[in-house]
Amino acid sequence: MADGVPPPSPALKPCLLNEIRDLHDVVITAVILPKGDGLISLPSTQYLFSSCSCMAFSPETRRLFVGTVAGNICEFSLSEDYNKMTPALTYSDHQGTRMTVVLFVLEVEWLLSTGQDKSLTWHCSESGQLLGTYNTTACVSGLQFDVETRHAFVGDQSGQVTILKLEQDRCSLVTTFKGHTGNITALCWDPIHRMLFSGSSDQSIIMWDIGGRTGTAIELQGHKDKVQGLCYASATHHLISCSSDGRMVIWDMNVTREETPEWLDSDSCQKCEKPFFWNFKQMWDRRRIGLRQHHCRKCGEAVCAKCSSNSSPIPLMGFEFPVRVCNTCHESIPEKDRVSTSTFHNSEHNIVYMHYESTIGILLTSGTDKVIKVWMIPRFS
């Protein structure tokens, strides 16, 4: 059991179906074709598209949208056998800066895009007309859209997630979430349970309860490097995440999870009441050197090292690795609550991109080794 990671469950272990090697460059974006018998990929250096940076594909209409470093989106129509691409429209509205995300919404015929010019735009994909623009505070690195409510979820490099209400020709700010200490690297939206998942370079994932309107935020800690991709299987309520260290995690979101507590402030240990090192008055009164402050990850209390000498995984709070807990909480956690609710797998390459096709249970990962791997994810029961 390496790095304190629980062994994978054989029933959930991804099965490697195929590897595509000898690529000329690292593939930065790719999609699996509808029947799983092919894929479309774009490397970081192109010969057909000399400056591509992102992509969106509509399997229902066979329309391909390629974002470029020049701030344009080139639309192509693919033939039925996927062997021919015909240019259709060109969208241009990002001031010559690199495109970061392209998202096509068939239900409303909108094409949403973001760029390093710190803006979100949406076009009518039928006419090519620009409908609206929203200026963000930081460069956008993640984008999701809810068709039912027409809410856009925008993640940026400051670690913030912004929720916007998009209309045909205007936009309004709904709210913002701030829970990550690093930039947002991936967003995933579950329209059925109305949950938003955000991954970050701080190695964490946060599940935001949008539908419950309670502001609940559940933290998931299962990676040792920055999260590179998130995909969600709504039918079975499982989250799949990948990180740049090659780790793939399948999270069972059917279990009832708990919010991580806020860290409490105190001038002395909330268990033994001995002063912390900045509490000069108590140190003087008691004639003793102050202690270093720690926090219990389960109750959030400020404690000294002696009163928090144990560590434990707390899977129901998202901590899949052992974390510091106070002695009281350590004794109160039953063994069944220390059992992992997720499975961990090694892709054996440093992942830079992932795509999951839930209709056929196929996962695609691309690595810095210039290899694409295609995996079968077992049907969840």
Coordinates of C-alpha atoms in Angstrom, one line a residue, residues 263-266 268-271 276-278 291-297 299-310 324-326:
W263 CA -10.5 26.1 12.1
L264 CA -11.1 27.7 15.5
D265 CA -9.0 30.5 16.9
S266 CA -7.6 30.3 20.4
S268 CA -4.2 28.3 24.2
C269 CA -4.8 24.6 23.5
Q270 CA -8.5 23.9 23.7
K271 CA -7.8 20.5 25.3
F276 CA 0.5 28.8 22.4
F277 CA 3.8 30.6 21.8
W278 CA 2.3 34.0 21.0
L291 CA 3.5 25.6 22.4
R292 CA 3.0 25.4 18.6
Q293 CA -0.6 25.5 17.5
H294 CA -2.2 22.7 15.4
H295 CA -5.8 22.0 14.3
C296 CA -7.8 18.8 14.5
R297 CA -9.2 18.1 11.0
C299 CA -13.5 19.0 15.0
G300 CA -11.5 22.1 14.0
E301 CA -10.3 22.8 17.5
A302 CA -6.9 24.5 18.1
V303 CA -4.7 22.0 19.9
C304 CA -1.1 21.4 20.9
A305 CA 1.1 18.5 19.5
K306 CA 0.6 16.4 22.6
C307 CA -3.2 16.6 22.4
S308 CA -3.1 15.8 18.7
S309 CA -0.5 13.1 18.6
N310 CA -2.6 10.8 16.3
R324 CA -3.9 15.2 12.2
V325 CA -6.8 14.7 14.7
C326 CA -7.0 15.5 18.4

